[in-house]
Amino acid sequence: MFILRRLFSGIRLNPELKATLEDLPDNGIIVYVSKAKSYFEFLCYYTRYMQANLPYPQLGFDCSVRFLQPVGRLIRIVYAQVRFFLRHFSFQDPYRAGFIRDEIDKGTTAFLPLVEKRDFYRRFIKSKTDPVRHLIEIQQTLERPICLIPQLLFFSKNPASTWPTLTDIFFGSPQKPGKLRRLATLFRKPGNIFIEVSDPIDLKRFIESAENRGRSVEYLSLKLRRDLLGQINAHRKSITGPTIKTPEEIKQEILTGEELRQFMGTYAKRRKMTVYQTHREAMGYVDEIAANYSPSFINIVHRVTGRLLNTLFESVTFSPEALSTIKRNSRKGPIIFMPAHKSHMDSLLLSYTLYDNHMPCPHVFAGKNLAFWPMAPLFRRVGAFFVRRSFKGAVFYAKVFSAYIFQVLKEGFNIAVYIEGTRSRSGKLLQPQLGMLSILLHAYFEGASRDMIFVPVFIAYDRIPDEGSYLHEISGGKKSAENFRQMLKAKRILKNRYGKVHLNFGHPLALSDLLAEQGLTGAVLSAKQQNNLCRDIGAQMMNAIDLQTVVTPQSLVAGALLSGGRETISSKELSFRIEASMNLFGSQGTCLADTLADEHPSAVKNALYHYLGRKFIQRIDDTHADGQFRQKAYRVVENRRNALDYYKNICICHFIPPAFTALAILEKDAFQFSAADLHDTYRRLQELFCEEFNPDPNHPPAYIVRKTVKAFIDDAILVPHAVMPDTYNLSSEGFRKLVFFAGYIEPFLESYRTALVYFAKNRRGRHDKAKMLKKMLAIGNRMIRQGEIRLKESISKANYTNAINFFVKNGVRGSEDEENVRQWNDTLVHYQNLISR
């Protein structure tokens, strides 16, 4: 036993195992299930579970381990078998003798393998007892449930390959190693071996379920074995990923697809090209797009990335429970990760976290701007595939790209797609770009996969590594093209520490479930229906990312410093705003960084110290004339307001409903009002800023207003009227909090006013969009110098872009629309006066 403990001590156990066992019925009988009969696995589970103080298998179905018994017991076993043989001229069968039944009845933990070549022959040809069938027969006579827990033993996270090496041929593959390779791995790299546990099956419930009730034992045993094998295979694939094919195999399957072949034939005739010329063009597009997924290279990058992340960040926080849910869902179909895009580091962080938690790295949508030498081949090997920013005028390219996505999904790879389309330069979530989502849906409806699971992901940094370039671009600077020289310059980020990274995984949304909800299962969707479905999923994902947005101490403090537009804010006022925000978060169930959730005063103090150190703010100690200390205050450094605004915007989605509701209350200009009076103003604000903030697709404004009003009541901002229903009184302290919350949208009001000044002075079509933005930046700087606007952060290229989109859609294109310009300007000034009065 000592030898076994030393031998298996390095094998890792999944932390989920303990939770899985705790969730079983108290009187449940545990049977661990393995795919193949293996004494190695049986002894491994026996030893490791005993070491971990978990129920360990003591009974092995068709597993004879007599040679490991103590000498005295071994002699007794041999004597009993010889004695039985002399009487019956056969060896004793533990099934017919009732030994297995008695042990299970006593609650002995067991080990059950499902597949073994010789055992199948004996059961199928010689009528030897099937252990699965025997277990079902036992369960039918027991009141206690038998709980089947599938187990998987991994020697490698890498997927199987279609081209085995010479080592694989002689010693077995890393996924199914032979005895020598197992022992070599166990002695040299025991940490590479780990045990996974799959979802348990309650055998009693299985037998009594509606679809199985009344079925024969033979049918039940076949179905149970098939279900368990399917579950184990799906679980293994969710960790290793699909079988890796050569690039040539992938290319051949893409280019020989029926839909693409038909298009190429038509395309060749239309362009008067030969079929071979068309094929050459298509192959060029595949080479431009395709990833060259390499598990061995990913393993190397994983190690390097781990060291890099430890150098740059204090920690990467995420929910293991959320990842477990995603892993379970990945057995249904490919996972489509949809992260918020904050930094070039996002892909590294997401892939590293998944791989480190026994999930395959996803294929990642990457802009063609990242396909620069010499990094493009390396990016391809970790799963990046490159896509042009626009498909305009490139119909053939678009067809080849769609065929590539179809093949990736057909192979079973997970995909990461940034639904915003680009990195957010302002900190807040952008509007969804639905082109890639549309391509994914098209592939699904063409039969690429039996399901597709969408997972929203929020990524936030205490300090963003790309901060400098974002502030340069948002103030009107030109974006630097990605190249190797730029990458070498970026090494300066290694000199800094960037705090913590927060990854939040939202609840998976299965496409099959969404189709079932809308009554579209099995239906052939029209182009219009597919477009509506695409928009619906996009809205659901953006809303889910908003809900998963983590409030960091840095974003909380940045908002408290900026809202209201003051240059100097007292420590007392800052604490007032922080407490108002924390009370709001508590009422809304907002996701908070662990430091904020545990002890927010300390987290706020550290954030202030951080901003002081980076010279974003300055501390002012106010004193009496007699030299005694009175209070301290903080002054926001004018040319650092944009940086603070970026961090404020990271969590601004949590302040938008309170800001709109607060502004609606302030507009009433009364200390008593009803909630119904607020709905129209809230709706108008939602429409005004539809380009800035993604609305909740699941709840109308009336619901959001009621929910926000309840939060205001919890914080004593509002007091319900004693007699009149749905009527509220505004407290004096509550008024200050409403002005603070409403201040979150003041920069956007000023940005939109600046855009209107441009439209009032320029005729339609006079400038292209780039020139318009340049002019608006100049107008904004002039207006702030002349005191027409007061917030430096309102001079924002991102805000102006959204303002242009909004006003153009609403009939404002130039000075010819003078009346529209005047009406919109009056509206914006009206709302701004409510905040700044």
Tab-separated table of N, CA and C in Angstrom, residues 425-503:
chain	number	residue	atom	x	y	z
A	425	ARG	N	-12.215	51.819	-26.933
A	425	ARG	CA	-11.271	52.878	-26.553
A	425	ARG	C	-11.821	53.756	-25.437
A	426	SER	N	-13.120	53.629	-25.151
A	426	SER	CA	-13.735	54.490	-24.143
A	426	SER	C	-13.946	53.797	-22.808
A	427	GLY	N	-13.757	52.473	-22.778
A	427	GLY	CA	-13.956	51.720	-21.541
A	427	GLY	C	-15.308	51.066	-21.445
A	428	LYS	N	-16.333	51.653	-22.039
A	428	LYS	CA	-17.672	51.070	-21.954
A	428	LYS	C	-17.900	50.099	-23.101
A	429	LEU	N	-18.950	49.316	-22.972
A	429	LEU	CA	-19.293	48.331	-23.993
A	429	LEU	C	-19.778	49.035	-25.254
A	430	LEU	N	-19.329	48.560	-26.420
A	430	LEU	CA	-19.739	49.151	-27.696
A	430	LEU	C	-21.016	48.490	-28.201
A	431	GLN	N	-21.503	48.973	-29.327
A	431	GLN	CA	-22.669	48.363	-29.954
A	431	GLN	C	-22.256	47.038	-30.616
A	432	PRO	N	-23.154	46.038	-30.636
A	432	PRO	CA	-22.784	44.744	-31.220
A	432	PRO	C	-22.598	44.831	-32.725
A	433	GLN	N	-21.570	44.160	-33.218
A	433	GLN	CA	-21.353	44.001	-34.652
A	433	GLN	C	-21.773	42.577	-35.014
A	434	LEU	N	-22.786	42.450	-35.839
A	434	LEU	CA	-23.476	41.165	-35.992
A	434	LEU	C	-23.029	40.354	-37.207
A	435	GLY	N	-22.041	40.848	-37.947
A	435	GLY	CA	-21.620	40.132	-39.153
A	435	GLY	C	-21.113	38.731	-38.855
A	436	MET	N	-20.207	38.597	-37.868
A	436	MET	CA	-19.641	37.292	-37.536
A	436	MET	C	-20.699	36.369	-36.927
A	437	LEU	N	-21.576	36.946	-36.127
A	437	LEU	CA	-22.662	36.151	-35.542
A	437	LEU	C	-23.566	35.611	-36.635
A	438	SER	N	-23.816	36.411	-37.651
A	438	SER	CA	-24.640	35.967	-38.777
A	438	SER	C	-24.000	34.795	-39.509
A	439	ILE	N	-22.673	34.846	-39.679
A	439	ILE	CA	-21.959	33.743	-40.341
A	439	ILE	C	-22.046	32.465	-39.507
A	440	LEU	N	-21.919	32.589	-38.194
A	440	LEU	CA	-22.031	31.427	-37.309
A	440	LEU	C	-23.420	30.807	-37.388
A	441	LEU	N	-24.447	31.641	-37.384
A	441	LEU	CA	-25.817	31.128	-37.464
A	441	LEU	C	-26.059	30.448	-38.807
A	442	HIS	N	-25.531	31.033	-39.871
A	442	HIS	CA	-25.685	30.414	-41.202
A	442	HIS	C	-25.067	29.014	-41.214
A	443	ALA	N	-23.885	28.892	-40.617
A	443	ALA	CA	-23.225	27.573	-40.559
A	443	ALA	C	-24.073	26.581	-39.763
A	444	TYR	N	-24.658	27.046	-38.667
A	444	TYR	CA	-25.508	26.158	-37.852
A	444	TYR	C	-26.698	25.662	-38.652
A	445	PHE	N	-27.368	26.554	-39.340
A	445	PHE	CA	-28.562	26.155	-40.097
A	445	PHE	C	-28.218	25.311	-41.321
A	446	GLU	N	-26.941	25.349	-41.732
A	446	GLU	CA	-26.488	24.470	-42.804
A	446	GLU	C	-26.062	23.105	-42.289
A	447	GLY	N	-26.134	22.899	-40.950
A	447	GLY	CA	-25.850	21.592	-40.375
A	447	GLY	C	-24.448	21.401	-39.869
A	448	ALA	N	-23.725	22.483	-39.570
A	448	ALA	CA	-22.341	22.363	-39.096
A	448	ALA	C	-22.269	21.707	-37.731
A	449	SER	N	-23.266	21.926	-36.867
A	449	SER	CA	-23.266	21.341	-35.519
A	449	SER	C	-24.703	21.130	-35.075
A	450	ARG	N	-24.875	20.203	-34.114
A	450	ARG	CA	-26.240	19.916	-33.664
A	450	ARG	C	-26.723	20.947	-32.662
A	451	ASP	N	-25.831	21.729	-32.103
A	451	ASP	CA	-26.208	22.835	-31.232
A	451	ASP	C	-25.049	23.816	-31.186
A	452	MET	N	-25.317	24.983	-30.628
A	452	MET	CA	-24.292	26.016	-30.517
A	452	MET	C	-24.567	26.751	-29.207
A	453	ILE	N	-23.540	26.871	-28.373
A	453	ILE	CA	-23.715	27.436	-27.039
A	453	ILE	C	-23.002	28.776	-26.975
A	454	PHE	N	-23.751	29.853	-26.730
A	454	PHE	CA	-23.165	31.192	-26.627
A	454	PHE	C	-22.867	31.514	-25.166
A	455	VAL	N	-21.651	31.973	-24.909
A	455	VAL	CA	-21.222	32.301	-23.542
A	455	VAL	C	-20.697	33.728	-23.499
A	456	PRO	N	-21.415	34.644	-22.828
A	456	PRO	CA	-20.897	36.010	-22.669
A	456	PRO	C	-19.753	36.033	-21.671
A	457	VAL	N	-18.745	36.843	-21.952
A	457	VAL	CA	-17.570	36.926	-21.069
A	457	VAL	C	-17.233	38.398	-20.844
A	458	PHE	N	-17.083	38.767	-19.586
A	458	PHE	CA	-16.630	40.124	-19.265
A	458	PHE	C	-15.188	40.056	-18.770
A	459	ILE	N	-14.345	40.928	-19.309
A	459	ILE	CA	-12.941	41.003	-18.884
A	459	ILE	C	-12.645	42.435	-18.472
A	460	ALA	N	-12.147	42.611	-17.259
A	460	ALA	CA	-11.797	43.952	-16.786
A	460	ALA	C	-10.434	43.920	-16.115
A	461	TYR	N	-9.734	45.018	-16.230
A	461	TYR	CA	-8.393	45.166	-15.654
A	461	TYR	C	-8.421	46.294	-14.628
A	462	ASP	N	-7.740	46.092	-13.511
A	462	ASP	CA	-7.569	47.201	-12.578
A	462	ASP	C	-6.877	48.374	-13.273
A	463	ARG	N	-5.906	48.026	-14.099
A	463	ARG	CA	-5.233	49.026	-14.923
A	463	ARG	C	-5.036	48.426	-16.306
A	464	ILE	N	-5.464	49.126	-17.330
A	464	ILE	CA	-5.443	48.581	-18.686
A	464	ILE	C	-4.055	48.728	-19.304
A	465	PRO	N	-3.444	47.666	-19.839
A	465	PRO	CA	-2.114	47.796	-20.442
A	465	PRO	C	-2.096	48.713	-21.663
A	466	ASP	N	-3.238	48.815	-22.380
A	466	ASP	CA	-3.306	49.610	-23.606
A	466	ASP	C	-3.694	51.063	-23.345
A	467	GLU	N	-3.649	51.494	-22.101
A	467	GLU	CA	-4.191	52.798	-21.705
A	467	GLU	C	-3.633	53.954	-22.542
A	468	GLY	N	-2.329	53.998	-22.707
A	468	GLY	CA	-1.702	55.118	-23.408
A	468	GLY	C	-2.200	55.265	-24.831
A	469	SER	N	-2.251	54.161	-25.580
A	469	SER	CA	-2.697	54.231	-26.971
A	469	SER	C	-4.167	54.612	-27.058
A	470	TYR	N	-4.993	54.141	-26.110
A	470	TYR	CA	-6.421	54.473	-26.136
A	470	TYR	C	-6.634	55.972	-25.938
A	471	LEU	N	-5.952	56.549	-24.960
A	471	LEU	CA	-6.119	57.973	-24.682
A	471	LEU	C	-5.627	58.812	-25.856
A	472	HIS	N	-4.580	58.343	-26.507
A	472	HIS	CA	-4.068	59.038	-27.687
A	472	HIS	C	-5.106	59.016	-28.811
A	473	GLU	N	-5.712	57.846	-29.038
A	473	GLU	CA	-6.684	57.702	-30.127
A	473	GLU	C	-7.992	58.428	-29.835
A	474	ILE	N	-8.474	58.343	-28.592
A	474	ILE	CA	-9.779	58.929	-28.282
A	474	ILE	C	-9.724	60.451	-28.309
A	475	SER	N	-8.506	61.006	-28.153
A	475	SER	CA	-8.337	62.459	-28.218
A	475	SER	C	-8.063	62.937	-29.639
A	476	GLY	N	-8.123	62.011	-30.606
A	476	GLY	CA	-7.954	62.389	-32.004
A	476	GLY	C	-6.681	61.908	-32.638
A	477	GLY	N	-5.816	61.240	-31.869
A	477	GLY	CA	-4.562	60.729	-32.431
A	477	GLY	C	-4.791	59.581	-33.389
A	478	LYS	N	-3.860	59.380	-34.276
A	478	LYS	CA	-3.980	58.316	-35.269
A	478	LYS	C	-3.574	56.979	-34.665
A	479	LYS	N	-4.337	55.945	-34.988
A	479	LYS	CA	-4.033	54.602	-34.492
A	479	LYS	C	-2.780	54.071	-35.171
A	480	SER	N	-1.859	53.556	-34.384
A	480	SER	CA	-0.631	52.978	-34.934
A	480	SER	C	-0.912	51.579	-35.466
A	481	ALA	N	-0.412	51.305	-36.652
A	481	ALA	CA	-0.616	49.984	-37.249
A	481	ALA	C	0.160	48.934	-36.474
A	482	GLU	N	-0.469	47.755	-36.319
A	482	GLU	CA	0.213	46.666	-35.614
A	482	GLU	C	1.316	46.090	-36.496
A	483	ASN	N	2.509	45.984	-35.964
A	483	ASN	CA	3.624	45.355	-36.662
A	483	ASN	C	4.634	44.884	-35.636
A	484	PHE	N	5.658	44.203	-36.110
A	484	PHE	CA	6.643	43.623	-35.197
A	484	PHE	C	7.404	44.711	-34.442
A	485	ARG	N	7.630	45.827	-35.103
A	485	ARG	CA	8.337	46.927	-34.441
A	485	ARG	C	7.515	47.469	-33.278
A	486	GLN	N	6.203	47.626	-33.521
A	486	GLN	CA	5.309	48.083	-32.458
A	486	GLN	C	5.295	47.090	-31.304
A	487	MET	N	5.349	45.807	-31.643
A	487	MET	CA	5.325	44.769	-30.616
A	487	MET	C	6.583	44.837	-29.747
A	488	LEU	N	7.717	45.109	-30.365
A	488	LEU	CA	8.955	45.228	-29.599
A	488	LEU	C	8.894	46.439	-28.668
A	489	LYS	N	8.273	47.514	-29.137
A	489	LYS	CA	8.134	48.704	-28.295
A	489	LYS	C	7.242	48.424	-27.091
A	490	ALA	N	6.282	47.508	-27.303
A	490	ALA	CA	5.320	47.223	-26.236
A	490	ALA	C	5.957	46.501	-25.059
A	491	LYS	N	7.222	46.102	-25.180
A	491	LYS	CA	7.874	45.393	-24.074
A	491	LYS	C	7.996	46.258	-22.824
A	492	ARG	N	7.814	47.579	-23.014
A	492	ARG	CA	7.884	48.469	-21.846
A	492	ARG	C	6.776	48.182	-20.842
A	493	ILE	N	5.694	47.539	-21.292
A	493	ILE	CA	4.610	47.224	-20.344
A	493	ILE	C	5.084	46.228	-19.293
A	494	LEU	N	6.185	45.492	-19.597
A	494	LEU	CA	6.700	44.516	-18.631
A	494	LEU	C	7.296	45.193	-17.403
A	495	LYS	N	7.535	46.506	-17.511
A	495	LYS	CA	8.122	47.222	-16.376
A	495	LYS	C	7.072	47.589	-15.334
A	496	ASN	N	5.800	47.430	-15.667
A	496	ASN	CA	4.724	47.858	-14.770
A	496	ASN	C	3.923	46.664	-14.268
A	497	ARG	N	3.183	46.921	-13.199
A	497	ARG	CA	2.215	45.946	-12.685
A	497	ARG	C	0.824	46.530	-12.886
A	498	TYR	N	-0.118	45.685	-13.273
A	498	TYR	CA	-1.430	46.172	-13.678
A	498	TYR	C	-2.561	45.671	-12.779
A	499	GLY	N	-2.223	45.313	-11.555
A	499	GLY	CA	-3.263	44.921	-10.605
A	499	GLY	C	-3.890	43.584	-10.945
A	500	LYS	N	-5.184	43.487	-10.719
A	500	LYS	CA	-5.904	42.235	-10.941
A	500	LYS	C	-6.666	42.266	-12.264
A	501	VAL	N	-6.918	41.063	-12.780
A	501	VAL	CA	-7.794	40.898	-13.938
A	501	VAL	C	-9.021	40.125	-13.485
A	502	HIS	N	-10.177	40.534	-13.975
A	502	HIS	CA	-11.437	39.912	-13.568
A	502	HIS	C	-12.107	39.317	-14.806
A	503	LEU	N	-12.301	38.002	-14.794
A	503	LEU	CA	-13.032	37.310	-15.854
A	503	LEU	C	-14.362	36.825	-15.287
